Coordinates of N, CA, C and O in Angstrom, one line a residue:
M1 N 8.3 3.1 -28.4 CA 7.7 2.9 -27.1 C 8.6 1.9 -26.3 O 9.0 0.9 -26.8
T2 N 8.9 2.2 -25.0 CA 9.8 1.4 -24.2 C 8.9 0.3 -23.5 O 7.7 0.4 -23.4
Q3 N 9.6 -0.7 -23.1 CA 9.0 -1.8 -22.4 C 8.3 -1.3 -21.1 O 7.2 -1.7 -20.8
V4 N 8.9 -0.4 -20.4 CA 8.3 0.1 -19.2 C 7.0 0.8 -19.4 O 6.1 0.7 -18.7
A5 N 6.9 1.6 -20.6 CA 5.7 2.3 -20.9 C 4.5 1.3 -21.1 O 3.4 1.7 -21.0
L6 N 4.9 0.1 -21.5 CA 3.8 -0.9 -21.8 C 3.4 -1.6 -20.6 O 2.4 -2.3 -20.7
E7 N 4.1 -1.6 -19.5 CA 3.8 -2.4 -18.4 C 2.4 -1.9 -17.9 O 2.2 -0.8 -17.6
P8 N 1.5 -2.9 -17.7 CA 0.1 -2.5 -17.3 C 0.0 -2.0 -15.9 O -0.9 -1.3 -15.5
F9 N 1.0 -2.4 -15.1 CA 0.9 -2.0 -13.6 C 2.0 -1.1 -13.3 O 2.5 -1.1 -12.1
S10 N 2.5 -0.3 -14.2 CA 3.7 0.6 -13.9 C 3.3 1.7 -13.0 O 2.2 2.1 -12.9
A11 N 4.3 2.1 -12.2 CA 4.1 3.2 -11.3 C 4.3 4.5 -12.0 O 5.3 4.7 -12.7
G12 N 3.3 5.4 -12.0 CA 3.4 6.7 -12.6 C 4.5 7.5 -11.8 O 4.6 7.2 -10.6
S13 N 5.2 8.4 -12.4 CA 6.1 9.1 -11.6 C 5.4 10.1 -10.7 O 4.5 10.8 -11.1
L14 N 5.9 10.1 -9.5 CA 5.3 11.0 -8.5 C 6.0 12.4 -8.6 O 7.1 12.5 -9.0
P15 N 5.3 13.5 -8.3 CA 5.9 14.8 -8.4 C 7.1 14.9 -7.4 O 7.0 14.3 -6.3
E16 N 8.1 15.6 -7.8 CA 9.2 15.9 -6.9 C 8.8 16.8 -5.8 O 7.9 17.6 -5.9
S17 N 9.5 16.6 -4.7 CA 9.2 17.5 -3.5 C 10.5 18.0 -2.9 O 11.6 17.4 -3.0
A18 N 10.5 19.3 -2.5 CA 11.6 19.9 -1.8 C 11.9 19.3 -0.4 O 13.0 19.4 0.1
D19 N 10.8 18.8 0.2 CA 11.0 18.1 1.5 C 11.7 16.8 1.3 O 11.1 15.9 0.7
P20 N 12.8 16.6 2.0 CA 13.6 15.3 1.8 C 12.8 14.1 2.3 O 12.8 13.1 1.7
A21 N 12.0 14.3 3.3 CA 11.1 13.2 3.9 C 10.1 12.8 2.8 O 9.9 11.6 2.6
A22 N 9.5 13.8 2.2 CA 8.5 13.5 1.2 C 9.1 12.9 -0.1 O 8.5 11.9 -0.6
A23 N 10.3 13.4 -0.4 CA 11.0 12.8 -1.6 C 11.4 11.3 -1.3 O 11.2 10.5 -2.2
S24 N 11.8 11.1 -0.1 CA 12.2 9.7 0.3 C 11.0 8.8 0.3 O 11.0 7.7 -0.2
A25 N 9.9 9.3 0.8 CA 8.6 8.5 0.9 C 8.1 8.2 -0.6 O 7.7 7.1 -0.8
A26 N 8.2 9.2 -1.5 CA 7.8 9.0 -2.8 C 8.7 7.9 -3.5 O 8.2 7.1 -4.2
A27 N 10.0 8.0 -3.3 CA 10.9 7.0 -3.9 C 10.6 5.6 -3.4 O 10.6 4.7 -4.1
Y28 N 10.3 5.6 -2.1 CA 10.0 4.3 -1.5 C 8.7 3.7 -2.0 O 8.6 2.5 -2.4
A29 N 7.7 4.6 -2.1 CA 6.4 4.1 -2.6 C 6.5 3.6 -4.1 O 6.0 2.6 -4.4
T30 N 7.3 4.3 -4.9 CA 7.5 3.9 -6.3 C 8.2 2.5 -6.3 O 7.9 1.6 -7.1
E31 N 9.2 2.3 -5.4 CA 9.9 1.1 -5.3 C 9.0 -0.1 -5.0 O 9.1 -1.2 -5.6
V32 N 8.1 0.1 -4.0 CA 7.2 -0.9 -3.6 C 6.2 -1.2 -4.7 O 5.9 -2.4 -4.9
V33 N 5.7 -0.2 -5.3 CA 4.7 -0.4 -6.4 C 5.4 -1.2 -7.5 O 4.8 -2.1 -8.1
E34 N 6.6 -0.9 -7.9 CA 7.3 -1.6 -8.9 C 7.5 -3.1 -8.5 O 7.4 -3.9 -9.4
L35 N 7.9 -3.3 -7.3 CA 8.0 -4.7 -6.8 C 6.7 -5.5 -6.9 O 6.7 -6.5 -7.5
L36 N 5.6 -4.9 -6.4 CA 4.3 -5.6 -6.5 C 3.8 -5.7 -7.9 O 3.3 -6.8 -8.2
S37 N 4.0 -4.7 -8.7 CA 3.6 -4.8 -10.1 C 4.3 -5.9 -10.9 O 3.8 -6.7 -11.6
G38 N 5.6 -6.0 -10.6 CA 6.5 -7.1 -11.2 C 6.0 -8.4 -10.8 O 5.9 -9.4 -11.6
L39 N 5.7 -8.6 -9.5 CA 5.3 -9.9 -9.0 C 3.9 -10.3 -9.6 O 3.7 -11.4 -10.0
L40 N 3.0 -9.3 -9.7 CA 1.7 -9.6 -10.2 C 1.8 -9.9 -11.7 O 1.1 -10.9 -12.2
L41 N 2.6 -9.2 -12.5 CA 2.7 -9.4 -13.9 C 3.4 -10.8 -14.1 O 3.0 -11.5 -15.0
E42 N 4.3 -11.1 -13.3 CA 5.0 -12.4 -13.4 C 3.9 -13.5 -13.2 O 3.9 -14.6 -13.9
L43 N 3.0 -13.3 -12.2 CA 1.9 -14.3 -12.0 C 1.0 -14.4 -13.2 O 0.6 -15.5 -13.6
V44 N 0.6 -13.3 -13.8 CA -0.3 -13.3 -14.9 C 0.4 -14.1 -16.1 O -0.2 -14.9 -16.7
R45 N 1.7 -13.8 -16.3 CA 2.4 -14.5 -17.4 C 2.5 -16.0 -17.1 O 2.4 -16.8 -18.0
K46 N 2.6 -16.4 -15.9 CA 2.6 -17.8 -15.5 C 1.3 -18.5 -15.6 O 1.2 -19.6 -16.1
R47 N 0.2 -17.8 -15.0 CA -1.1 -18.5 -14.9 C -2.0 -18.2 -16.0 O -2.8 -19.1 -16.3
Q48 N -2.0 -17.0 -16.6 CA -3.0 -16.7 -17.6 C -2.4 -15.7 -18.6 O -2.8 -14.6 -18.7
P49 N -1.4 -16.1 -19.4 CA -0.6 -15.2 -20.2 C -1.5 -14.5 -21.3 O -1.2 -13.4 -21.7
E50 N -2.6 -15.1 -21.7 CA -3.5 -14.6 -22.7 C -4.2 -13.3 -22.3 O -4.6 -12.5 -23.2
I51 N -4.2 -13.0 -21.0 CA -4.9 -11.7 -20.6 C -3.9 -10.6 -20.5 O -4.3 -9.4 -20.4
E52 N -2.6 -10.8 -20.6 CA -1.6 -9.7 -20.5 C -1.9 -8.7 -21.6 O -1.8 -7.5 -21.3
T53 N -2.2 -9.1 -22.8 CA -2.4 -8.1 -23.9 C -3.6 -7.2 -23.6 O -3.6 -6.1 -24.0
V54 N -4.6 -7.8 -22.9 CA -5.8 -6.9 -22.6 C -5.3 -5.9 -21.5 O -5.7 -4.8 -21.6
L55 N -4.6 -6.4 -20.5 CA -4.1 -5.5 -19.5 C -3.2 -4.4 -20.0 O -3.2 -3.3 -19.5
R56 N -2.5 -4.7 -21.1 CA -1.7 -3.7 -21.7 C -2.4 -2.8 -22.7 O -1.9 -1.8 -23.2
G57 N -3.7 -3.1 -22.9 CA -4.5 -2.3 -23.8 C -4.3 -2.6 -25.3 O -4.7 -1.9 -26.2
E58 N -3.6 -3.8 -25.6 CA -3.3 -4.2 -26.9 C -4.4 -5.1 -27.5 O -4.3 -5.4 -28.7
R59 N -5.4 -5.5 -26.7 CA -6.4 -6.3 -27.2 C -7.7 -5.9 -26.4 O -7.7 -5.5 -25.2
L60 N -8.8 -6.0 -27.1 CA -10.1 -5.5 -26.5 C -10.6 -6.6 -25.5 O -10.5 -7.8 -25.8
A61 N -11.2 -6.2 -24.5 CA -11.8 -7.1 -23.5 C -13.0 -7.8 -24.1 O -13.2 -9.0 -23.8
A62 N -13.6 -7.2 -25.1 CA -14.7 -7.8 -25.8 C -14.3 -9.1 -26.6 O -15.2 -9.9 -26.8
D63 N -13.0 -9.2 -26.9 CA -12.5 -10.4 -27.6 C -12.4 -11.6 -26.7 O -12.1 -12.7 -27.2
L64 N -12.5 -11.4 -25.4 CA -12.3 -12.5 -24.4 C -13.5 -13.3 -24.2 O -14.6 -12.8 -24.3
S65 N -13.3 -14.6 -23.8 CA -14.4 -15.4 -23.3 C -14.8 -14.8 -22.0 O -14.1 -14.1 -21.3
P66 N -16.0 -15.2 -21.5 CA -16.5 -14.7 -20.2 C -15.5 -15.1 -19.1 O -15.3 -14.3 -18.2
E67 N -15.0 -16.3 -19.2 CA -14.0 -16.7 -18.1 C -12.8 -15.9 -18.1 O -12.3 -15.5 -17.0
L68 N -12.2 -15.6 -19.3 CA -11.0 -14.8 -19.3 C -11.3 -13.3 -18.9 O -10.5 -12.7 -18.3
L69 N -12.5 -12.8 -19.3 CA -12.9 -11.5 -18.9 C -13.0 -11.4 -17.4 O -12.5 -10.4 -16.8
A70 N -13.6 -12.4 -16.8 CA -13.7 -12.4 -15.3 C -12.3 -12.5 -14.7 O -12.1 -11.8 -13.7
R71 N -11.4 -13.2 -15.2 CA -10.0 -13.3 -14.7 C -9.3 -12.0 -14.8 O -8.6 -11.5 -14.0
T72 N -9.5 -11.3 -16.0 CA -8.9 -10.0 -16.2 C -9.4 -9.0 -15.2 O -8.6 -8.2 -14.6
L73 N -10.7 -9.0 -14.9 CA -11.3 -8.1 -13.9 C -10.7 -8.4 -12.5 O -10.5 -7.5 -11.7
Q74 N -10.6 -9.7 -12.3 CA -10.0 -10.1 -11.0 C -8.6 -9.6 -10.8 O -8.2 -9.1 -9.7
V75 N -7.8 -9.8 -11.8 CA -6.4 -9.3 -11.8 C -6.4 -7.8 -11.5 O -5.6 -7.3 -10.7
Q76 N -7.2 -7.0 -12.2 CA -7.3 -5.6 -12.0 C -7.7 -5.3 -10.6 O -7.2 -4.4 -9.9
G77 N -8.6 -6.1 -10.0 CA -9.1 -5.9 -8.6 C -7.9 -6.2 -7.7 O -7.7 -5.4 -6.7
I78 N -7.2 -7.2 -7.9 CA -6.0 -7.6 -7.1 C -5.0 -6.4 -7.2 O -4.4 -6.0 -6.2
W79 N -4.8 -5.9 -8.4 CA -3.8 -4.8 -8.5 C -4.2 -3.6 -7.7 O -3.4 -3.0 -7.0
F80 N -5.5 -3.2 -7.7 CA -6.0 -2.1 -6.9 C -5.8 -2.4 -5.4 O -5.5 -1.5 -4.6
Q81 N -6.0 -3.6 -5.0 CA -5.8 -4.0 -3.6 C -4.3 -3.8 -3.2 O -4.0 -3.3 -2.2
L82 N -3.4 -4.3 -4.1 CA -2.0 -4.2 -3.9 C -1.6 -2.7 -3.8 O -0.7 -2.4 -3.0
L83 N -2.1 -1.9 -4.7 CA -1.8 -0.5 -4.6 C -2.2 0.1 -3.3 O -1.5 1.0 -2.7
S84 N -3.4 -0.2 -2.8 CA -3.8 0.3 -1.5 C -2.9 -0.2 -0.4 O -2.6 0.6 0.5
I85 N -2.5 -1.4 -0.4 CA -1.5 -1.9 0.6 C -0.2 -1.1 0.5 O 0.4 -0.7 1.5
A86 N 0.3 -0.9 -0.7 CA 1.5 -0.2 -0.9 C 1.4 1.2 -0.4 O 2.3 1.8 0.3
E87 N 0.3 1.9 -0.6 CA 0.0 3.2 -0.1 C 0.0 3.3 1.4 O 0.6 4.2 2.0
Q88 N -0.7 2.4 2.0 CA -0.7 2.3 3.5 C 0.7 2.1 4.1 O 1.1 2.7 5.0
N89 N 1.4 1.2 3.4 CA 2.8 0.9 3.9 C 3.7 2.1 3.8 O 4.4 2.5 4.7
A90 N 3.6 2.8 2.6 CA 4.4 4.0 2.4 C 4.1 5.1 3.4 O 4.9 5.8 3.9
A91 N 2.8 5.3 3.6 CA 2.3 6.3 4.6 C 2.8 6.1 6.0 O 3.2 7.0 6.7
M92 N 2.7 4.8 6.4 CA 3.1 4.5 7.8 C 4.6 4.6 7.9 O 5.1 5.1 8.9
R93 N 5.4 4.2 6.9 CA 6.8 4.4 6.9 C 7.2 5.9 7.0 O 8.1 6.2 7.8
R94 N 6.5 6.7 6.2 CA 6.8 8.1 6.3 C 6.4 8.7 7.7 O 7.2 9.5 8.3
R95 N 5.3 8.2 8.3 CA 5.0 8.7 9.6 C 6.1 8.3 10.6 O 6.5 9.1 11.5
R96 N 6.6 7.0 10.6 CA 7.6 6.6 11.5 C 8.9 7.4 11.2 O 9.6 7.8 12.2
Q97 N 9.2 7.7 10.0 CA 10.4 8.5 9.6 C 10.3 9.9 10.2 O 11.2 10.4 10.7
T98 N 9.1 10.5 10.0 CA 8.9 11.9 10.5 C 9.1 11.9 12.0 O 9.7 12.8 12.5
E99 N 8.5 10.9 12.7 CA 8.6 10.9 14.2 C 10.0 10.7 14.6 O 10.5 11.3 15.5
A100 N 10.8 9.8 13.9 CA 12.2 9.5 14.3 C 13.1 10.7 14.0 O 14.0 11.0 14.8
E101 N 12.8 11.4 12.9 CA 13.7 12.6 12.5 C 13.3 13.9 13.2 O 14.2 14.7 13.5
R102 N 12.0 14.1 13.3 CA 11.6 15.4 13.8 C 10.9 15.4 15.1 O 10.6 16.5 15.7
G103 N 10.5 14.3 15.6 CA 9.8 14.2 16.9 C 8.3 13.9 16.7 O 7.8 14.2 15.7
H104 N 7.7 13.3 17.7 CA 6.3 12.9 17.6 C 5.4 14.1 17.5 O 4.3 14.0 16.9
N105 N 5.8 15.3 17.9 CA 5.0 16.5 17.8 C 5.0 17.1 16.4 O 4.3 18.1 16.1
H106 N 5.7 16.4 15.4 CA 5.6 16.9 14.0 C 4.8 15.9 13.1 O 4.8 16.1 11.9
V107 N 4.3 14.9 13.7 CA 3.5 13.9 13.0 C 2.1 14.5 12.7 O 1.3 14.7 13.7
R108 N 1.8 14.8 11.5 CA 0.5 15.4 11.1 C -0.7 14.7 11.6 O -0.8 13.4 11.6
G109 N -1.7 15.4 12.2 CA -2.9 14.8 12.6 C -2.9 14.3 14.0 O -4.0 13.8 14.5
T110 N -1.8 14.4 14.7 CA -1.8 13.9 16.1 C -2.1 15.1 17.1 O -2.0 16.3 16.7
F111 N -2.5 14.7 18.3 CA -2.8 15.7 19.3 C -1.5 16.5 19.6 O -1.5 17.7 19.8
A112 N -0.4 15.8 19.6 CA 0.9 16.4 19.9 C 1.2 17.5 18.9 O 1.7 18.6 19.3
Q113 N 0.9 17.3 17.7 CA 1.2 18.2 16.6 C 0.3 19.4 16.8 O 0.7 20.6 16.7
V114 N -1.0 19.2 17.1 CA -2.0 20.3 17.3 C -1.6 21.2 18.4 O -1.6 22.4 18.4
I115 N -1.2 20.5 19.6 CA -0.8 21.3 20.8 C 0.4 22.1 20.5 O 0.6 23.2 20.9
T116 N 1.4 21.5 19.8 CA 2.6 22.2 19.5 C 2.3 23.4 18.6 O 2.9 24.5 18.9
E117 N 1.5 23.2 17.6 CA 1.2 24.4 16.8 C 0.4 25.5 17.5 O 0.6 26.7 17.3
A118 N -0.5 25.0 18.4 CA -1.2 26.0 19.3 C -0.2 26.8 20.1 O -0.3 28.0 20.3
A119 N 0.8 26.1 20.7 CA 1.8 26.8 21.6 C 2.6 27.7 20.7 O 2.9 28.9 21.2
E120 N 3.0 27.3 19.5 CA 3.8 28.2 18.6 C 3.0 29.4 18.2 O 3.5 30.4 17.9
G121 N 1.6 29.2 18.1 CA 0.7 30.3 17.7 C 0.3 31.1 18.9 O -0.6 32.0 18.8
K122 N 0.9 30.9 20.0 CA 0.6 31.6 21.3 C -0.8 31.6 21.7 O -1.3 32.5 22.3
V123 N -1.5 30.4 21.5 CA -2.8 30.2 22.0 C -2.7 30.0 23.5 O -1.9 29.1 24.0
P124 N -3.4 30.7 24.3 CA -3.3 30.6 25.8 C -3.7 29.2 26.2 O -4.6 28.6 25.7
A125 N -2.9 28.7 27.2 CA -3.2 27.4 27.8 C -4.6 27.3 28.3 O -5.2 26.2 28.2
K126 N -5.1 28.3 28.9 CA -6.5 28.3 29.5 C -7.5 28.1 28.4 O -8.5 27.4 28.6
D127 N -7.3 28.6 27.2 CA -8.2 28.4 26.1 C -8.2 26.9 25.6 O -9.2 26.3 25.4
I128 N -7.0 26.3 25.6 CA -6.9 24.9 25.2 C -7.5 24.0 26.3 O -8.3 23.1 26.0
R129 N -7.3 24.4 27.6 CA -7.8 23.6 28.7 C -9.4 23.7 28.6 O -10.0 22.7 28.8
R130 N -9.9 24.8 28.4 CA -11.4 25.0 28.3 C -11.9 24.2 27.2 O -13.0 23.5 27.3
L131 N -11.3 24.2 26.0 CA -11.7 23.4 24.9 C -11.7 21.9 25.2 O -12.6 21.1 24.9
L132 N -10.6 21.4 25.9 CA -10.4 20.0 26.2 C -11.5 19.6 27.2 O -11.9 18.4 27.2
E133 N -11.9 20.5 28.1 CA -13.0 20.1 29.0 C -14.3 19.8 28.4 O -15.1 19.0 28.9
I134 N -14.6 20.4 27.3 CA -15.9 20.2 26.6 C -15.8 19.3 25.4 O -16.8 18.9 24.9
L135 N -14.6 18.9 25.1 CA -14.4 18.0 23.9 C -14.9 16.6 24.2 O -14.6 16.1 25.3
R136 N -15.6 16.0 23.3 CA -16.1 14.6 23.5 C -15.5 13.8 22.3 O -15.7 14.1 21.2
I137 N -14.7 12.8 22.7 CA -14.1 12.0 21.7 C -14.7 10.6 21.8 O -14.6 10.0 22.9
R138 N -15.2 10.1 20.7 CA -15.8 8.8 20.7 C -15.3 8.1 19.4 O -15.3 8.7 18.3
P139 N -14.9 6.8 19.5 CA -14.5 6.1 18.3 C -15.7 5.8 17.4 O -16.8 5.5 17.9
V140 N -15.6 6.0 16.1 CA -16.6 5.6 15.2 C -16.1 4.6 14.2 O -15.1 4.8 13.6
I141 N -16.7 3.5 14.2 CA -16.2 2.4 13.3 C -17.2 2.3 12.2 O -18.4 2.0 12.4
T142 N -16.7 2.5 11.0 CA -17.6 2.4 9.8 C -17.0 1.5 8.8 O -15.8 1.2 8.8
A143 N -17.9 0.9 8.0 CA -17.4 0.1 6.9 C -18.4 0.3 5.8 O -19.6 0.2 5.9
H144 N -17.8 0.7 4.7 CA -18.7 0.9 3.5 C -18.9 -0.4 2.8 O -18.0 -1.3 2.7
P145 N -20.2 -0.7 2.4 CA -20.5 -2.0 1.8 C -19.6 -2.4 0.6 O -19.3 -3.5 0.4
T146 N -19.1 -1.4 -0.1 CA -18.2 -1.7 -1.3 C -16.8 -2.1 -0.8 O -16.1 -2.6 -1.6
E147 N -16.5 -1.9 0.4 CA -15.2 -2.3 0.9 C -15.2 -3.6 1.7 O -14.2 -4.0 2.3
A148 N -16.3 -4.3 1.7 CA -16.4 -5.6 2.4 C -15.5 -6.6 1.7 O -15.5 -6.7 0.5
K149 N -14.7 -7.3 2.6 CA -13.8 -8.3 2.1 C -13.9 -9.5 3.0 O -14.1 -9.4 4.2
R150 N -13.7 -10.6 2.4 CA -13.7 -11.9 3.2 C -12.5 -11.8 4.2 O -11.5 -11.3 3.9
V151 N -12.7 -12.5 5.3 CA -11.6 -12.6 6.3 C -10.4 -13.2 5.7 O -9.2 -12.7 6.0
T152 N -10.5 -14.2 4.9 CA -9.3 -14.9 4.3 C -8.6 -13.9 3.4 O -7.3 -13.9 3.4
V153 N -9.3 -13.0 2.7 CA -8.6 -12.0 1.9 C -7.9 -11.0 2.7 O -6.8 -10.6 2.5
L154 N -8.6 -10.6 3.8 CA -8.0 -9.6 4.7 C -6.7 -10.1 5.3 O -5.7 -9.4 5.5
E155 N -6.7 -11.4 5.7 CA -5.5 -12.1 6.2 C -4.4 -12.0 5.2 O -3.2 -11.8 5.6
K156 N -4.7 -12.3 4.0 CA -3.6 -12.3 2.9 C -3.1 -10.8 2.8 O -1.9 -10.6 2.7
H157 N -4.0 -9.9 2.8 CA -3.6 -8.5 2.7 C -2.6 -8.1 3.9 O -1.6 -7.4 3.7
R158 N -3.0 -8.6 5.1 CA -2.2 -8.3 6.3 C -0.8 -8.9 6.1 O 0.2 -8.3 6.4
R159 N -0.7 -10.2 5.6 CA 0.6 -10.8 5.4 C 1.4 -10.1 4.3 O 2.6 -10.0 4.5
I160 N 0.8 -9.6 3.3 CA 1.5 -8.8 2.3 C 2.1 -7.6 2.9 O 3.2 -7.2 2.7
Y161 N 1.2 -6.9 3.7 CA 1.7 -5.7 4.4 C 2.9 -6.0 5.3 O 3.9 -5.2 5.3
R162 N 2.8 -7.0 6.1 CA 3.9 -7.4 7.0 C 5.1 -7.7 6.3 O 6.2 -7.3 6.7
R163 N 5.0 -8.4 5.1 CA 6.2 -8.7 4.3 C 6.9 -7.4 3.8 O 8.1 -7.2 3.8
L164 N 6.0 -6.4 3.4 CA 6.6 -5.1 3.0 C 7.3 -4.4 4.1 O 8.3 -3.8 3.9
V165 N 6.7 -4.5 5.3 CA 7.4 -3.9 6.5 C 8.7 -4.6 6.7 O 9.7 -3.9 7.0
D166 N 8.7 -5.9 6.7 CA 9.9 -6.6 6.9 C 11.0 -6.2 5.8 O 12.2 -6.1 6.2
L167 N 10.6 -6.0 4.6 CA 11.5 -5.7 3.5 C 12.1 -4.3 3.7 O 13.2 -4.0 3.1
E168 N 11.5 -3.4 4.5 CA 12.1 -2.1 4.8 C 13.4 -2.2 5.5 O 14.3 -1.3 5.4
S169 N 13.6 -3.2 6.3 CA 14.8 -3.4 7.1 C 16.1 -3.7 6.2 O 16.0 -4.6 5.4
P170 N 17.2 -3.0 6.4 CA 18.4 -3.3 5.6 C 19.2 -4.4 6.2 O 20.2 -4.8 5.7
R171 N 18.7 -5.0 7.3 CA 19.5 -6.1 8.0 C 19.5 -7.4 7.3 O 20.3 -8.3 7.6
W172 N 18.7 -7.6 6.3 CA 18.5 -8.9 5.6 C 19.7 -9.2 4.7 O 20.2 -8.3 4.0
T173 N 20.1 -10.4 4.7 CA 21.1 -10.9 3.7 C 20.4 -11.0 2.3 O 19.1 -11.0 2.3
P174 N 21.1 -11.0 1.2 CA 20.4 -11.2 -0.1 C 19.5 -12.4 -0.1 O 18.4 -12.4 -0.6
R175 N 19.9 -13.5 0.5 CA 19.1 -14.7 0.5 C 17.9 -14.5 1.4 O 16.8 -14.9 0.9
E176 N 18.0 -13.9 2.5 CA 16.8 -13.6 3.3 C 15.8 -12.7 2.7 O 14.6 -12.8 2.7
R177 N 16.4 -11.6 2.0 CA 15.5 -10.7 1.3 C 14.8 -11.4 0.2 O 13.6 -11.2 0.0
Q178 N 15.4 -12.3 -0.5 CA 14.8 -13.0 -1.6 C 13.7 -13.9 -1.0 O 12.6 -14.1 -1.7
A179 N 13.9 -14.5 0.1 CA 12.9 -15.3 0.8 C 11.6 -14.5 1.1 O 10.5 -14.9 0.9
L180 N 11.9 -13.2 1.5 CA 10.7 -12.3 1.8 C 10.0 -12.0 0.5 O 8.7 -12.0 0.5
I181 N 10.7 -11.8 -0.6 CA 10.1 -11.5 -1.9 C 9.3 -12.7 -2.4 O 8.2 -12.6 -2.9
D182 N 9.9 -13.9 -2.2 CA 9.2 -15.1 -2.5 C 7.9 -15.3 -1.7 O 6.9 -15.8 -2.3
G183 N 8.0 -14.9 -0.5 CA 6.8 -15.0 0.3 C 5.7 -14.0 -0.2 O 4.5 -14.3 -0.2
L184 N 6.1 -12.8 -0.6 CA 5.2 -11.9 -1.2 C 4.5 -12.5 -2.5 O 3.3 -12.4 -2.7
R185 N 5.4 -13.1 -3.3 CA 4.9 -13.8 -4.5 C 3.8 -14.8 -4.2 O 2.8 -14.9 -4.8
T186 N 4.1 -15.6 -3.1 CA 3.2 -16.6 -2.7 C 1.9 -16.0 -2.3 O 0.8 -16.5 -2.6
E187 N 1.9 -15.0 -1.5 CA 0.7 -14.3 -1.0 C -0.1 -13.7 -2.1 O -1.4 -13.8 -2.1
I188 N 0.5 -13.2 -3.1 CA -0.2 -12.6 -4.3 C -0.8 -13.8 -5.1 O -2.0 -13.7 -5.5
E189 N -0.1 -14.9 -5.2 CA -0.7 -16.0 -5.8 C -1.9 -16.6 -5.1 O -2.9 -17.0 -5.7
L190 N -1.8 -16.6 -3.8 CA -3.0 -17.0 -2.9 C -4.2 -16.1 -3.2 O -5.3 -16.5 -3.2
L191 N -3.9 -14.8 -3.3 CA -5.0 -13.8 -3.7 C -5.6 -14.3 -5.0 O -6.9 -14.2 -5.2
W192 N -4.8 -14.6 -6.0 CA -5.2 -15.1 -7.3 C -6.2 -16.3 -7.2 O -7.2 -16.3 -7.9
T193 N -5.8 -17.2 -6.3 CA -6.6 -18.4 -6.2 C -7.8 -18.3 -5.3 O -8.6 -19.2 -5.2
T194 N -7.9 -17.2 -4.6 CA -9.1 -17.0 -3.7 C -10.2 -16.4 -4.5 O -10.0 -15.4 -5.2
G195 N -11.4 -16.9 -4.4 CA -12.5 -16.4 -5.1 C -13.0 -15.1 -4.6 O -12.7 -14.6 -3.6

């Protein structure tokens, strides 16, 4: 068994895609997940090394004290939050890449894409106009109770996301890039210390 296979927060391999944009997005998502998992595991080893064996599945959670069990669950919760941030970041990056390479009318789910497909499908303009005249668009803001988060946690999530966006740029010197990664490390540690 290799060390990578033992990593509790390792990125599973994503399926290969014939679409170069999808393949690039998958490679980027894997890179981000590996970065975040490494930073979180580094934090676990620094702050609470005794729970790493539980995270790896080498020790039963039942063997832990209630305090360590709570910390283990918190770390897993943080990991799921980081995965969600990585997923959002990768999806937005792919959307920007698609728009830059193929044009805004190829971004899935946009009005431009729907109208372009309708035009390519030879849907008459009068049919589209008639539909738009009766269409009612209203924003709906929902929040599921299980997704409620404290404002301080949401701010940390936003800062982690922003650092990931900043890291996308190739313009950084190695020292500047390391400073961004150090900032990510700090934000993850702040999540750790937030109740």
